[in-house]
Structure formats: structure tokens, C-alpha cells
Coordinates of C-alpha atoms in Angstrom, one line a residue:
Chain A
M1 CA 11.1 38.8 -5.4
P2 CA 11.4 35.2 -6.1
D3 CA 14.1 34.1 -8.7
I4 CA 12.7 32.4 -11.8
A5 CA 15.0 30.5 -14.1
Y6 CA 14.7 30.3 -17.8
L7 CA 16.3 29.0 -21.0
G8 CA 18.6 31.9 -22.1
P9 CA 20.0 34.0 -23.2
P10 CA 17.8 37.2 -22.8
G11 CA 15.8 38.2 -25.8
T12 CA 14.3 34.9 -26.8
F13 CA 10.9 33.4 -26.9
T14 CA 11.5 31.6 -23.8
E15 CA 12.2 34.9 -21.8
Q16 CA 8.8 36.3 -23.3
A17 CA 7.1 33.1 -22.4
T18 CA 8.6 33.3 -18.7
R19 CA 7.6 36.8 -18.5
L20 CA 3.8 35.8 -19.3
L21 CA 4.1 32.7 -16.8
T22 CA 5.2 35.2 -14.0
E23 CA 3.2 38.2 -15.0
D24 CA 1.2 38.4 -11.8
F25 CA 4.0 38.5 -9.3
D26 CA 7.3 40.2 -9.1
A27 CA 9.9 37.9 -10.4
E28 CA 13.7 38.1 -11.2
L29 CA 14.2 36.3 -14.2
V30 CA 17.6 34.6 -14.4
P31 CA 18.9 33.1 -17.9
C32 CA 20.3 29.7 -17.8
D33 CA 22.2 28.2 -20.6
T34 CA 20.3 24.8 -21.0
V35 CA 17.2 23.3 -19.9
P36 CA 19.0 20.8 -17.6
V37 CA 20.8 23.8 -16.0
A38 CA 17.5 25.7 -15.4
L39 CA 15.9 22.4 -13.9
A40 CA 18.9 22.0 -11.6
A41 CA 18.6 25.3 -10.3
V42 CA 14.8 24.7 -9.4
R43 CA 15.9 21.3 -7.8
S44 CA 18.7 22.9 -5.8
G45 CA 16.4 25.6 -4.5
E46 CA 18.6 28.4 -6.2
V47 CA 15.5 29.6 -8.0
L48 CA 11.5 29.0 -7.2
A49 CA 10.5 27.8 -10.6
A50 CA 11.7 27.6 -14.2
G51 CA 10.1 28.6 -17.7
V52 CA 11.0 25.9 -20.3
P53 CA 9.9 25.2 -24.0
V54 CA 8.1 21.9 -24.2
E55 CA 6.5 21.7 -27.8
N56 CA 6.5 23.8 -31.0
S57 CA 3.9 23.4 -33.3
V58 CA 6.1 23.6 -36.1
E59 CA 9.4 21.9 -34.9
G60 CA 7.7 19.4 -32.6
S61 CA 8.7 18.6 -29.1
V62 CA 11.6 19.9 -27.1
P63 CA 13.4 16.5 -26.2
A64 CA 16.0 18.4 -23.8
T65 CA 12.8 19.5 -21.6
L66 CA 11.1 16.2 -21.9
D67 CA 14.2 14.2 -20.9
A68 CA 15.3 16.6 -18.2
L69 CA 11.9 16.3 -16.4
T70 CA 12.0 12.5 -16.1
I71 CA 15.5 12.3 -14.4
D72 CA 16.6 13.2 -10.9
E73 CA 14.1 14.7 -8.3
P74 CA 10.6 15.2 -9.6
L75 CA 9.4 18.5 -10.9
V76 CA 5.7 19.3 -11.5
A77 CA 4.5 21.9 -14.3
V78 CA 2.1 24.5 -12.5
R79 CA 1.3 27.0 -15.3
E80 CA 1.3 26.9 -19.2
A81 CA 1.9 29.4 -21.8
V82 CA 1.6 29.2 -25.4
I83 CA 3.5 32.0 -27.3
P84 CA 2.9 32.7 -31.0
V85 CA 6.1 32.3 -33.0
Q86 CA 6.5 35.5 -34.7
F87 CA 9.7 36.7 -36.0
D88 CA 11.1 40.2 -36.4
V89 CA 13.9 41.3 -38.7
L90 CA 16.2 43.6 -36.7
A91 CA 18.9 45.8 -38.1
R92 CA 21.3 48.7 -37.1
P93 CA 19.5 52.1 -37.8
G94 CA 19.5 53.3 -41.5
M95 CA 19.6 49.8 -42.7
T96 CA 17.0 48.7 -45.2
L97 CA 15.9 45.4 -46.5
E98 CA 17.4 46.1 -50.0
R99 CA 20.8 46.3 -48.5
V100 CA 21.2 43.6 -46.2
E101 CA 24.0 41.2 -47.1
T102 CA 24.2 39.0 -44.2
V103 CA 21.4 37.7 -41.9
A104 CA 21.8 35.5 -38.7
S105 CA 19.6 33.3 -36.4
H106 CA 19.2 30.2 -34.7
P107 CA 18.7 27.4 -37.3
H108 CA 15.1 26.4 -36.1
A109 CA 14.2 30.1 -36.6
L110 CA 16.0 30.3 -40.1
A111 CA 13.8 27.0 -41.0
Q112 CA 10.6 28.7 -40.1
V113 CA 11.4 31.8 -42.3
R114 CA 12.9 30.3 -45.1
G115 CA 9.9 31.0 -47.5
W116 CA 9.9 34.8 -46.6
M117 CA 13.6 35.2 -46.9
G118 CA 13.5 33.6 -50.5
E119 CA 11.2 36.4 -51.4
N120 CA 12.5 39.3 -49.7
L121 CA 16.4 38.4 -48.9
P122 CA 17.2 36.3 -51.8
K123 CA 20.9 37.2 -51.9
A124 CA 21.7 37.7 -48.4
D125 CA 24.3 35.3 -46.7
V126 CA 22.7 33.3 -44.0
R127 CA 24.5 32.7 -40.6
A128 CA 23.5 30.2 -38.0
V129 CA 24.2 31.4 -34.5
S130 CA 23.1 29.7 -31.0
S131 CA 20.1 31.8 -30.4
T132 CA 17.8 34.3 -31.9
A133 CA 18.7 36.7 -29.2
A134 CA 22.5 36.1 -30.0
A135 CA 21.7 37.0 -33.5
A136 CA 20.5 40.4 -32.3
A137 CA 23.6 40.9 -30.2
A138 CA 25.8 40.2 -33.1
V139 CA 24.0 42.7 -35.1
A140 CA 24.2 45.2 -32.5
D141 CA 28.1 44.3 -32.3
G142 CA 28.2 45.0 -36.1
D143 CA 28.9 41.2 -37.0
F144 CA 26.1 41.0 -39.2
D145 CA 23.5 43.4 -41.1
A146 CA 20.3 41.8 -39.7
A147 CA 19.0 39.2 -37.1
I148 CA 15.9 37.0 -37.3
S149 CA 14.6 37.3 -33.7
A150 CA 11.7 37.1 -31.6
P151 CA 9.9 40.4 -30.7
V152 CA 11.2 40.6 -27.4
A153 CA 14.9 40.9 -28.4
G154 CA 13.9 44.3 -29.7
E155 CA 13.6 45.4 -26.0
H156 CA 17.0 44.4 -25.2
Y157 CA 18.7 45.9 -28.2
P158 CA 16.9 49.3 -28.2
T159 CA 19.4 50.6 -30.9
L160 CA 18.0 48.3 -33.4
E161 CA 15.5 49.0 -35.8
R162 CA 12.6 46.7 -36.9
L163 CA 12.8 46.3 -40.7
A164 CA 9.8 43.5 -40.8
T165 CA 7.8 41.8 -38.4
G166 CA 5.4 38.6 -38.4
I167 CA 7.7 37.1 -41.1
A168 CA 7.1 33.1 -40.1
D169 CA 6.1 31.1 -43.2
V170 CA 3.4 29.3 -40.8
R171 CA 1.2 32.0 -39.6
D172 CA -0.4 30.3 -36.8
A173 CA 2.8 28.4 -35.3
V174 CA 3.1 28.5 -31.6
T175 CA 5.4 27.1 -29.0
R176 CA 4.1 25.9 -25.6
F177 CA 6.2 26.7 -22.1
L178 CA 5.6 25.3 -18.9
L179 CA 6.6 26.8 -15.6
V180 CA 7.9 24.0 -13.4
R181 CA 8.6 23.9 -9.8
K182 CA 9.3 21.4 -6.8
P183 CA 6.3 19.3 -5.9
G184 CA 4.0 21.2 -3.5
T185 CA 0.4 22.5 -3.2
L186 CA -1.1 21.9 -6.6
P187 CA -3.0 24.5 -8.6
E188 CA -6.6 24.5 -7.9
P189 CA -8.7 22.9 -10.4
T190 CA -10.3 25.5 -13.0
G191 CA -12.6 23.2 -15.3
A192 CA -9.9 23.8 -18.1
D193 CA -6.9 22.2 -17.0
R194 CA -4.2 19.9 -18.4
T195 CA -2.4 17.1 -16.7
S196 CA 0.9 15.7 -17.9
I197 CA 2.6 12.4 -17.1
C198 CA 5.6 10.3 -18.3
A199 CA 4.7 6.6 -18.2
V200 CA 7.1 3.7 -19.0
I201 CA 5.5 0.5 -20.3
S202 CA 7.2 -2.7 -21.6
H203 CA 7.1 -3.5 -25.2
E204 CA 4.4 -6.0 -25.7
V205 CA 1.5 -6.1 -28.1
G206 CA -1.5 -4.2 -26.6
T207 CA 0.3 -2.3 -23.9
L208 CA -0.3 1.2 -25.5
T209 CA -3.8 0.2 -26.6
D210 CA -4.6 -0.8 -23.0
M211 CA -3.0 2.7 -21.6
L212 CA -4.9 4.6 -24.0
S213 CA -8.1 2.7 -23.3
E214 CA -7.6 3.7 -19.5
L215 CA -8.2 7.2 -20.8
S216 CA -10.8 6.9 -23.3
L217 CA -13.1 4.6 -21.4
R218 CA -13.1 7.5 -18.8
G219 CA -14.0 9.9 -21.3
I220 CA -10.4 11.6 -21.2
N221 CA -9.3 13.6 -24.1
L222 CA -5.6 13.2 -25.0
S223 CA -3.9 16.1 -26.4
R224 CA -0.5 15.1 -26.9
I225 CA 1.4 11.5 -27.0
E226 CA 4.9 11.1 -27.7
S227 CA 7.2 7.9 -27.3
R228 CA 10.9 8.7 -26.3
P229 CA 13.5 5.9 -25.9
V230 CA 14.4 4.7 -22.4
K231 CA 18.2 4.9 -23.0
D232 CA 19.3 2.0 -20.6
S233 CA 16.4 -0.3 -20.5
F234 CA 15.8 -2.3 -23.7
G235 CA 12.2 -3.6 -24.4
H236 CA 10.8 -0.6 -22.5
Y237 CA 9.2 2.8 -24.0
R238 CA 8.6 6.0 -22.2
F239 CA 5.6 7.9 -23.5
F240 CA 4.7 11.4 -22.6
L241 CA 1.1 12.0 -22.5
D242 CA -0.9 15.2 -22.1
F243 CA -4.8 15.0 -21.2
D244 CA -7.5 17.3 -20.4
G245 CA -8.3 17.3 -16.7
H246 CA -7.0 17.8 -13.4
V247 CA -5.6 15.1 -11.1
A248 CA -8.3 16.5 -8.7
D249 CA -11.0 15.3 -11.0
A250 CA -12.4 11.9 -10.1
R251 CA -12.0 10.7 -13.8
I252 CA -8.4 11.7 -13.8
G253 CA -7.4 10.2 -10.5
E254 CA -9.0 6.8 -11.3
A255 CA -7.2 6.8 -14.9
L256 CA -3.8 7.9 -13.2
G257 CA -4.2 5.0 -10.5
A258 CA -5.0 2.5 -13.3
L259 CA -1.7 3.7 -15.2
Q260 CA 0.0 3.5 -12.0
R261 CA -1.0 -0.1 -11.5
R262 CA -0.5 -1.0 -15.2
C263 CA 2.8 0.7 -16.2
D264 CA 6.2 0.0 -15.1
S265 CA 6.4 3.4 -13.9
V266 CA 4.4 6.7 -14.0
R267 CA 5.8 10.2 -13.3
F268 CA 3.4 12.9 -12.6
L269 CA 4.4 16.0 -14.4
G270 CA 1.6 18.3 -13.3
S271 CA -2.0 19.6 -13.5
Y272 CA -2.4 23.0 -14.5
P273 CA -4.8 25.5 -16.3
K274 CA -4.7 25.4 -20.0
A275 CA -3.3 28.4 -21.7
D276 CA -6.4 28.7 -23.8
R277 CA -8.6 28.4 -20.9
A278 CA -11.0 26.4 -23.1
A279 CA -13.1 24.1 -20.9
A280 CA -12.8 20.5 -21.9
P281 CA -16.4 19.2 -22.2
V282 CA -17.0 16.1 -19.9
R283 CA -19.3 13.3 -20.8
P284 CA -22.1 12.9 -18.3
E285 CA -20.9 9.5 -17.3
S286 CA -17.3 10.9 -16.6
S287 CA -18.5 14.0 -14.7
E288 CA -17.8 14.5 -11.0
Q289 CA -21.4 14.1 -10.2
A290 CA -21.4 10.8 -11.9
F291 CA -18.5 9.3 -10.0
R292 CA -20.1 10.6 -6.6
E293 CA -23.4 8.9 -7.3
S294 CA -21.7 5.7 -8.7
A295 CA -19.4 5.5 -5.3
E296 CA -22.7 5.8 -3.3
W297 CA -24.3 3.2 -5.3
L298 CA -21.3 1.0 -4.8
A299 CA -21.1 1.7 -1.2
A300 CA -24.9 0.8 -0.9
V301 CA -24.2 -2.6 -2.8
R302 CA -21.3 -3.5 -0.7
E303 CA -23.2 -2.7 2.5
G304 CA -26.2 -4.9 1.4
R305 CA -28.5 -1.9 1.7
L306 CA -29.8 -2.4 -1.9
A307 CA -29.0 -4.4 -5.1
Chain B
M1 CA -36.1 -23.7 10.9
P2 CA -36.1 -21.3 8.1
D3 CA -38.4 -22.0 5.0
I4 CA -36.5 -22.3 1.7
A5 CA -38.5 -22.1 -1.7
Y6 CA -37.7 -24.1 -4.7
L7 CA -38.7 -24.8 -7.9
G8 CA -41.1 -27.9 -7.7
P9 CA -42.3 -30.2 -7.6
P10 CA -40.3 -32.6 -5.2
G11 CA -38.1 -35.0 -6.5
T12 CA -36.5 -32.6 -9.3
F13 CA -32.8 -31.3 -9.8
T14 CA -33.8 -28.2 -8.3
E15 CA -34.8 -29.8 -5.1
Q16 CA -31.5 -31.7 -5.1
A17 CA -29.7 -28.3 -5.6
T18 CA -31.6 -26.7 -3.0
R19 CA -30.8 -29.4 -0.6
L20 CA -27.2 -28.8 -1.3
L21 CA -27.3 -25.3 -1.1
T22 CA -28.9 -25.6 2.5
E23 CA -26.9 -28.4 3.8
D24 CA -25.3 -26.5 6.5
F25 CA -28.5 -25.4 8.2
D26 CA -31.9 -26.9 9.0
A27 CA -34.3 -26.0 6.4
E28 CA -37.7 -26.7 5.6
L29 CA -38.0 -26.9 1.7
V30 CA -41.1 -25.7 0.1
P31 CA -41.9 -26.5 -3.5
C32 CA -43.4 -23.6 -5.5
D33 CA -45.1 -24.2 -9.2
T34 CA -42.7 -21.6 -10.9
V35 CA -39.7 -19.4 -10.4
P36 CA -41.5 -16.2 -10.4
V37 CA -43.8 -17.8 -7.3
A38 CA -40.8 -18.9 -5.5
L39 CA -39.2 -15.4 -5.8
A40 CA -42.3 -13.7 -4.9
A41 CA -42.2 -15.8 -1.7
V42 CA -38.9 -14.6 -0.9
R43 CA -39.9 -11.1 -1.4
S44 CA -42.8 -11.1 0.7
G45 CA -40.9 -12.7 3.7
E46 CA -42.9 -15.9 3.6
V47 CA -39.5 -17.8 2.8
L48 CA -35.9 -16.8 3.8
A49 CA -34.4 -17.8 0.4
A50 CA -35.2 -19.7 -2.8
G51 CA -33.1 -22.2 -4.8
V52 CA -33.7 -21.6 -8.5
P53 CA -31.9 -22.9 -11.5
V54 CA -30.1 -20.2 -13.7
E55 CA -28.3 -22.1 -16.2
N56 CA -27.7 -25.6 -18.0
S57 CA -24.7 -26.6 -19.7
V58 CA -26.6 -28.3 -22.5
E59 CA -30.1 -26.5 -22.7
G60 CA -28.5 -23.0 -22.0
S61 CA -29.9 -20.4 -19.4
V62 CA -33.3 -20.2 -17.6
P63 CA -35.0 -17.4 -19.0
A64 CA -37.8 -17.5 -16.4
T65 CA -35.3 -17.0 -13.6
L66 CA -33.0 -14.4 -15.2
D67 CA -36.4 -12.4 -16.1
A68 CA -37.8 -12.8 -12.6
L69 CA -34.6 -11.5 -11.1
T70 CA -34.6 -8.2 -12.8
I71 CA -38.3 -7.1 -12.1
D72 CA -39.9 -6.2 -8.7
E73 CA -37.7 -5.8 -5.4
P74 CA -34.2 -6.7 -5.8
L75 CA -33.1 -10.1 -4.9
V76 CA -29.3 -11.2 -4.6
A77 CA -27.9 -14.7 -4.9
V78 CA -25.8 -15.7 -1.8
R79 CA -24.8 -19.3 -2.8
E80 CA -24.0 -21.4 -5.8
A81 CA -24.4 -24.8 -6.7
V82 CA -23.6 -26.9 -9.8
I83 CA -25.4 -30.4 -10.0
P84 CA -24.3 -33.0 -12.7
V85 CA -27.3 -33.8 -15.0
Q86 CA -27.6 -37.5 -14.4
F87 CA -30.7 -39.4 -15.2
D88 CA -32.2 -42.6 -13.9
V89 CA -34.8 -44.9 -15.4
L90 CA -37.3 -45.5 -12.7
A91 CA -39.9 -48.3 -13.1
R92 CA -42.3 -50.4 -10.9
P93 CA -41.0 -53.7 -9.2
G94 CA -40.5 -56.4 -11.6
M95 CA -40.2 -54.3 -14.6
T96 CA -37.1 -54.8 -17.1
L97 CA -35.8 -52.6 -19.8
E98 CA -36.8 -55.1 -22.4
R99 CA -40.5 -54.8 -21.2
V100 CA -41.0 -51.1 -21.0
E101 CA -43.5 -50.0 -23.7
T102 CA -44.1 -46.4 -22.3
V103 CA -41.6 -43.9 -21.1
A104 CA -42.2 -40.4 -19.6
S105 CA -40.3 -37.4 -18.6
H106 CA -39.9 -33.7 -19.0
P107 CA -39.1 -32.6 -22.6
H108 CA -35.6 -31.3 -22.0
A109 CA -34.8 -34.5 -20.1
L110 CA -35.9 -36.5 -23.0
A111 CA -33.8 -34.5 -25.3
Q112 CA -30.9 -35.0 -23.1
V113 CA -31.1 -38.8 -23.3
R114 CA -32.3 -39.4 -26.8
G115 CA -29.0 -41.4 -27.8
W116 CA -29.4 -43.7 -25.0
M117 CA -33.0 -44.5 -25.5
G118 CA -32.5 -44.9 -29.4
E119 CA -29.9 -47.7 -28.3
N120 CA -31.7 -49.0 -25.2
L121 CA -35.6 -48.3 -25.6
P122 CA -35.9 -48.2 -29.2
K123 CA -39.6 -49.2 -29.4
A124 CA -41.0 -47.4 -26.2
D125 CA -43.5 -44.9 -26.8
V126 CA -42.4 -41.5 -25.3
R127 CA -44.7 -39.2 -23.4
A128 CA -43.7 -35.8 -22.4
V129 CA -44.9 -34.5 -18.9
S130 CA -44.5 -31.5 -16.9
S131 CA -41.5 -32.4 -14.8
T132 CA -39.1 -35.2 -14.4
A133 CA -40.6 -35.7 -11.1
A134 CA -44.4 -35.9 -12.3
A135 CA -43.0 -38.7 -14.6
A136 CA -41.9 -40.7 -11.6
A137 CA -45.3 -40.1 -9.9
A138 CA -47.0 -41.1 -12.8
V139 CA -45.1 -44.3 -13.2
A140 CA -45.8 -44.9 -9.2
D141 CA -49.6 -44.4 -10.1
G142 CA -49.4 -47.0 -13.0
D143 CA -49.9 -44.6 -15.9
F144 CA -46.5 -45.5 -17.6
D145 CA -43.9 -48.4 -17.5
A146 CA -40.8 -46.0 -16.8
A147 CA -39.8 -42.5 -16.0
I148 CA -36.6 -40.6 -17.0
S149 CA -35.9 -38.7 -13.7
A150 CA -33.5 -37.1 -11.4
P151 CA -31.9 -39.5 -8.9
V152 CA -33.3 -37.6 -6.0
A153 CA -36.8 -38.5 -7.4
G154 CA -36.0 -42.3 -6.3
E155 CA -36.1 -41.0 -2.5
H156 CA -39.8 -39.6 -3.2
Y157 CA -41.1 -42.9 -4.4
P158 CA -39.2 -45.6 -2.9
T159 CA -41.5 -48.3 -4.3
L160 CA -39.8 -47.8 -7.8
E161 CA -37.0 -49.5 -8.9
R162 CA -34.0 -48.0 -10.7
L163 CA -33.5 -49.9 -14.1
A164 CA -30.5 -47.7 -15.3
T165 CA -28.6 -44.8 -14.0
G166 CA -26.2 -42.0 -15.5
I167 CA -28.0 -42.4 -19.1
A168 CA -27.4 -38.5 -20.1
D169 CA -26.1 -38.4 -23.6
V170 CA -23.5 -35.6 -22.7
R171 CA -21.6 -37.1 -19.7
D172 CA -20.4 -33.9 -18.2
A173 CA -23.8 -31.8 -18.5
V174 CA -24.3 -29.9 -15.3
T175 CA -27.1 -27.4 -14.1
R176 CA -26.2 -24.4 -12.0
F177 CA -28.4 -23.1 -9.4
L178 CA -28.5 -20.2 -6.9
L179 CA -29.7 -19.4 -3.6
V180 CA -31.4 -15.9 -3.7
R181 CA -32.6 -13.9 -0.8
K182 CA -33.3 -10.2 0.0
P183 CA -30.3 -7.9 0.1
G184 CA -28.5 -7.8 3.4
T185 CA -25.0 -8.4 4.6
L186 CA -23.0 -10.0 1.5
P187 CA -21.2 -13.3 1.9
E188 CA -17.6 -12.7 2.9
P189 CA -15.1 -12.7 0.0
T190 CA -13.2 -16.2 -0.4
G191 CA -10.9 -15.7 -3.2
A192 CA -12.8 -17.9 -5.4
D193 CA -16.0 -15.9 -5.8
R194 CA -18.5 -14.9 -8.7
T195 CA -20.4 -11.7 -8.9
S196 CA -23.4 -11.4 -11.1
I197 CA -25.1 -8.4 -12.6
C198 CA -27.7 -7.3 -15.2
A199 CA -26.9 -4.2 -17.1
V200 CA -29.1 -2.4 -19.5
I201 CA -27.2 -0.4 -22.2
S202 CA -28.4 1.5 -25.3
H203 CA -28.1 0.0 -28.8
E204 CA -25.3 2.0 -30.3
V205 CA -22.0 1.0 -31.9
G206 CA -19.4 0.2 -29.3
T207 CA -21.5 0.1 -26.1
L208 CA -21.0 -3.6 -25.5
T209 CA -17.1 -3.2 -26.4
D210 CA -16.7 -0.4 -23.9
M211 CA -18.7 -2.2 -21.1
L212 CA -16.5 -5.5 -21.7
S213 CA -13.4 -3.4 -21.6
E214 CA -14.2 -2.1 -18.2
L215 CA -14.0 -5.5 -17.0
S216 CA -11.0 -6.8 -19.1
L217 CA -8.9 -3.7 -18.5
R218 CA -9.4 -4.4 -14.6
G219 CA -8.3 -8.2 -15.3
I220 CA -11.6 -9.5 -14.6
N221 CA -12.8 -12.8 -16.0
L222 CA -16.1 -13.0 -17.6
S223 CA -17.5 -16.5 -17.1
R224 CA -20.9 -15.9 -18.8
I225 CA -22.8 -13.2 -21.1
E226 CA -26.2 -13.4 -22.3
S227 CA -28.4 -10.6 -23.8
R228 CA -32.1 -10.5 -23.4
P229 CA -34.4 -8.1 -25.0
V230 CA -35.9 -5.6 -22.9
K231 CA -39.5 -5.8 -23.4
D232 CA -40.9 -2.4 -23.3
S233 CA -37.9 -0.3 -24.1
F234 CA -36.9 -0.3 -27.7
G235 CA -33.3 0.1 -28.5
H236 CA -32.1 -1.1 -25.3
Y237 CA -30.6 -4.6 -24.5
R238 CA -30.3 -6.0 -21.1
F239 CA -27.2 -8.1 -20.4
F240 CA -26.6 -10.8 -17.7
L241 CA -23.0 -11.0 -16.8
D242 CA -21.1 -13.3 -14.5
F243 CA -17.5 -12.6 -13.8
D244 CA -14.8 -13.9 -11.2
G245 CA -14.4 -11.7 -8.3
H246 CA -16.3 -10.3 -5.3
V247 CA -17.7 -6.9 -5.1
A248 CA -15.9 -6.0 -2.1
D249 CA -12.5 -6.7 -4.2
A250 CA -11.2 -3.3 -5.4
R251 CA -11.0 -4.0 -8.9
I252 CA -14.7 -5.5 -9.0
G253 CA -16.0 -2.3 -7.0
E254 CA -14.1 0.0 -9.5
A255 CA -15.6 -2.0 -12.5
L256 CA -19.1 -1.9 -11.2
G257 CA -18.9 1.7 -10.5
A258 CA -17.7 2.1 -14.0
L259 CA -20.5 0.4 -15.2
Q260 CA -22.9 1.8 -13.2
R261 CA -22.1 5.3 -14.8
R262 CA -21.9 4.0 -18.3
C263 CA -24.9 2.0 -18.3
D264 CA -28.6 2.9 -18.3
S265 CA -29.0 0.7 -15.4
V266 CA -27.0 -2.0 -13.5
R267 CA -28.8 -4.3 -11.1
F268 CA -26.4 -6.1 -8.5
L269 CA -27.4 -9.7 -8.5
G270 CA -24.9 -11.1 -5.9
S271 CA -21.3 -11.9 -5.2
Y272 CA -21.1 -15.6 -3.8
P273 CA -18.6 -18.1 -3.6
K274 CA -18.3 -20.2 -6.8
A275 CA -19.3 -23.9 -6.6
D276 CA -15.9 -25.3 -7.6
R277 CA -14.2 -23.1 -5.1
A278 CA -11.5 -22.7 -7.8
A279 CA -9.6 -19.5 -7.0
A280 CA -9.4 -17.1 -10.0
P281 CA -5.9 -16.0 -10.8
V282 CA -5.6 -12.1 -10.3
R283 CA -3.0 -10.3 -12.5
P284 CA -0.5 -8.3 -10.0
E285 CA -1.8 -5.0 -11.5
S286 CA -5.2 -6.0 -10.6
S287 CA -4.4 -7.2 -7.0
E288 CA -6.0 -5.7 -3.8
Q289 CA -2.1 -4.7 -3.0
A290 CA -2.0 -2.9 -6.4
F291 CA -4.9 -1.1 -5.9
R292 CA -3.9 -0.1 -2.2
E293 CA -0.7 1.1 -3.5
S294 CA -2.0 3.0 -6.5
A295 CA -4.4 4.6 -4.2
E296 CA -1.5 5.9 -1.8
W297 CA 0.5 6.8 -4.9
L298 CA -2.5 8.9 -6.2
A299 CA -3.1 10.4 -2.7
A300 CA 0.5 11.6 -2.5
V301 CA 0.3 13.2 -5.9
R302 CA -2.9 15.0 -5.2
E303 CA -1.4 16.4 -2.0
G304 CA 1.8 17.6 -3.8
R305 CA 3.8 15.3 -1.7
L306 CA 5.6 13.6 -4.6
A307 CA 5.5 13.5 -8.4

């Protein structure tokens, strides 16, 4: 049974996501205090892989994960999971919403239920703790009356009762997670894949436009872009890019080759099936068949067989 | 001794260019009445190749050549020559500029010496004939007093005397010629090559920009572009493109493949050494070495060997 690290403590959304990411094999889930610790466990071989959050539709990206993926030995994402951000209110048995005087949770979670709390717990004292799971643990210990937690926390604290569920202000909020491991055989292309890279480019006029044109000209759909400063390299910017397609696809491979030549550095972060399994439409001129035919045409031209 | 066709009659700039294009082997030059006739002789195998004009720095392109290269069986250019457009005034022995009453030449030639004639032959009658060589022939026959001709015409009419030389109003005017033949082994890359293609694209917003971006993103320098209507296909445009580089070069091959996928059709018109032998600077990210390294990097990524 392989060990799989995740950003702990148990009872968080990351545990829920990591369970989903490993649902088809028997995995021993190992909570880690931070994302860098989880990734270090993968690099050292202590665990086979790690489940880490990369992006929240409300809160934005998870810088700790992005940064940790670009330093030290390369790791690649092999699976993706998208988890709805739905919060439960957990309390000790017998408690009711009307009697709640103290509520604890992680600051990000509190921010995402502010509207609901204003209506339903207007007088409660709000306490910030280190995680949504830690809040549930503290409630179980009798420190607070209620916790705003991930639904999975209820499984770790079965004595707690659910006073409310689905209380996030933004109904469709989701968090995206990746299962990352050491480089090795890539996941097979499925026709509904995503590729992630980190590219460093110099800070000159047009470099970003040119980089993006390498994708758009090949009909590649960009699903996410985010710049992060390069800490010790003035005048250079690091871009995290996610786009539809698998590195085994001709159009993706050619585009990645172009970026590798154009950019100061490119780190491949993985090609993996998209969580929504939605096939990306590929334009006729960017299809595998079109690339195959143009390669044959070019070979004929170069060999002087036709013009 | 191979036969080489050219746009006649003898004594024109095209003969001069075709001599230059074939100077390193014994060729029998065969004048043809029109460019299509010369190209048809190549296609039928009657001659090995043909010398044809493609572009004049003053008068512009030679539509008859461009059009004839895009229909029927493909032909490819294998050599390029650039000839200075310098005109001589040829007359029968004993004639002087002061006594010239009639001057004949091809209308294009007359247009290019208008300034000189205004100063030196202000009172002469100007007569348009079918070629600069025909003008010299007519002078030899006694029909006119003087001819504005290519310097090479003097060799065909040795009885004529040169009354003036280098009389073109534009000093640096040149005409570009190509030696075209049936597809076969391409000329070797020299580091100072030009590639010519004809591409047909649909008339939609952005298609031309996208086509040109395929070149610019790969650091390919466009030296000529000209659109010509596609006679029987409404909404489509034919573009003649010349750019630095050889189809054997990685950046050129990849760009041509991209155009082949993107355009309705692409006809390869040849890769050949540039007449000026001026090496085109290649950006580091577009060099053969950069392409080789990026291909190795991509192969490693695809095989999961590193990220």
C-alpha cells in the first residue's frame, strides 16, 4: 500500500481531495504540516506522491504550492481533482445555532462564509485557527461552540453534530488539487487533458505576447496564467501556465519546444486528465492528423519529391 | 550540353541574367516568346531549366512569371540572379546624340530613362517596341536612329555603336531572376538562402496576421510579400512570400509545416542561395542548435526522464 502525502491536518479539503485522487488504489494517506514538507517527502521517496491544493476559485492560487513546485528536484502532476468548497457547521451534541456563542475556523474559510454568518450567527464570537480541521478538533475538545469545517471533518469527529451544511456564500466555489510525483511514465493522453508549465521570461516588451502567441497560433486554449516574481533574478518573471492538451499531442509538443527555445527556462509540471473530463475542441489545422499530413508534406518538399 | 530556356528575344536583360545563372556549366540558351512558353518547355522536358524575371526594383513584380509558377505541374527555383538595370543608347556607326531624331525601346525601359532623355534627347521621337532587343534590331535594320537597350544587346548587334551607357534615372535599379526547374534534389543550404512559396488563404480577419506571425515568431525575415487575386475562387487570396532561410533549416521547415496546416494551400517555389550571398542573422532561439536542444528536451519530457 503506497504512502501518499497531503497537506494536513486530517479532516481538511485537501484530505478529501487526496482521497479522491487516490480512490482507485489502496493508499495510506500521510498528513504533512506544509506543502513543501509534503513535496519533500515525495522527492526523498518517503511517499509515492502528494495531494496539494493549487487554486481556489474564490481565494485564488496557492502560492506555497506553486513556489514549492519550481524549486529543487522536478515533480510532475499526474492527476487533477476539483472539490466543491462547501462548509458545514459542526458542534457538540445538543448545541443549536441559536445558542452558539463562539465559532472557529481557518481565516480563508471564515472569509467564504461571512454572509451566511451575518445572517445566522450574527452575535457569535469568531476565532481564527490554523485549519478547518483544527477548528473541529477544538470544538470536540470543548474550546469553542462550533466549527466551520470541510464536510470530511465530520468523519474524523463523529461525536460532532452538523448544524448546517453548504453555507459558503459563493455557491459554485471550487478548489483544484493535483497529485504530484517524481518524473516517470506520463499519464496516457485521454483527449481531455491539461498541461502545466512554469516559464521564466525576461522583462522586455513583447516577450509575454510572443509566448502566448506560440500557444494561440497552434490553437491551444490557455486555461490559467499567473505571474509570480522570481525572487533573486531582477528583470525576470515566472509564469505559471495551464492549457488544454497533452505533451504527447503534436501541437502541444511543438508549442512547448518553441517556449523552451524562447524562454529563459521552462519547467514541465505535468500533463494529466482534466477533472471535468471535458474534451477540448481542436481546430482542424491543429489536429494530430493535420500535423501528420504537414510533416509528410514537408518531408516530400525537402526530398524534392514534389513542390 | 543542356538546353536552358529564357524569356527572349536574345539581347535582353533576361538573356544576360540567364547567362549568369548558368555560368558554371555549358548551356545552350533557347529564347522563348513568353514566360509561360519557357516554363512549359521545362515541364515537358524539352529544356532542363528556364531563366525568368520575377521582380524589378522600379517596375515591381512580373505577374506573368508569378502566375505561371502557380498553375500546372510544380516547378522550383534553384538559383537567383540580380542584374543592375543599366541601359545603353545604341545607334548605327557615325550617329551622334545631337543628330538622333527617333528613339525606340520597350515601354518599361523608356519609363526608366525618361529623365535622361529629357535632358539629352529632348527633341527625339520616342517609339515603343516589344523589347529592348527588338529596338536594337530595328536600329540595325535602319528603322530608327537609336535604341535604349540592355548592354548585352550590343553583343548581338556588333555593328551598332554605344552613344551612352548607364542612363537609367534610378541608379540602383535591379531586376531579380530565377532559374527554375522540375522538382528534384534541392540546392544545399549555404547559410545565405532564400525560400519562396505561394500560399492561398481565405479572406477572413486575422488570417494574414496569423500567417506572418508563423514566420516572425520563428525569427524568419520576410523579404517580399505580394498578394495576387485568385481568379476563380472568390474570398481567397494568393500570397507570394520570399523569406530568408532554406527549407532544410529547422525554423523554416517548422514554419512551412504550420503554413501548410493553416492555409488553404501552399506551393513550395524553391530554396536557393541568395544572389547577394548575405548571410541572414539567425536569433539564438531560432538556430539549428536551439531546435536540436528543444527537441531533445521535449523527448525527455515526453519519456518522463525529466521535467
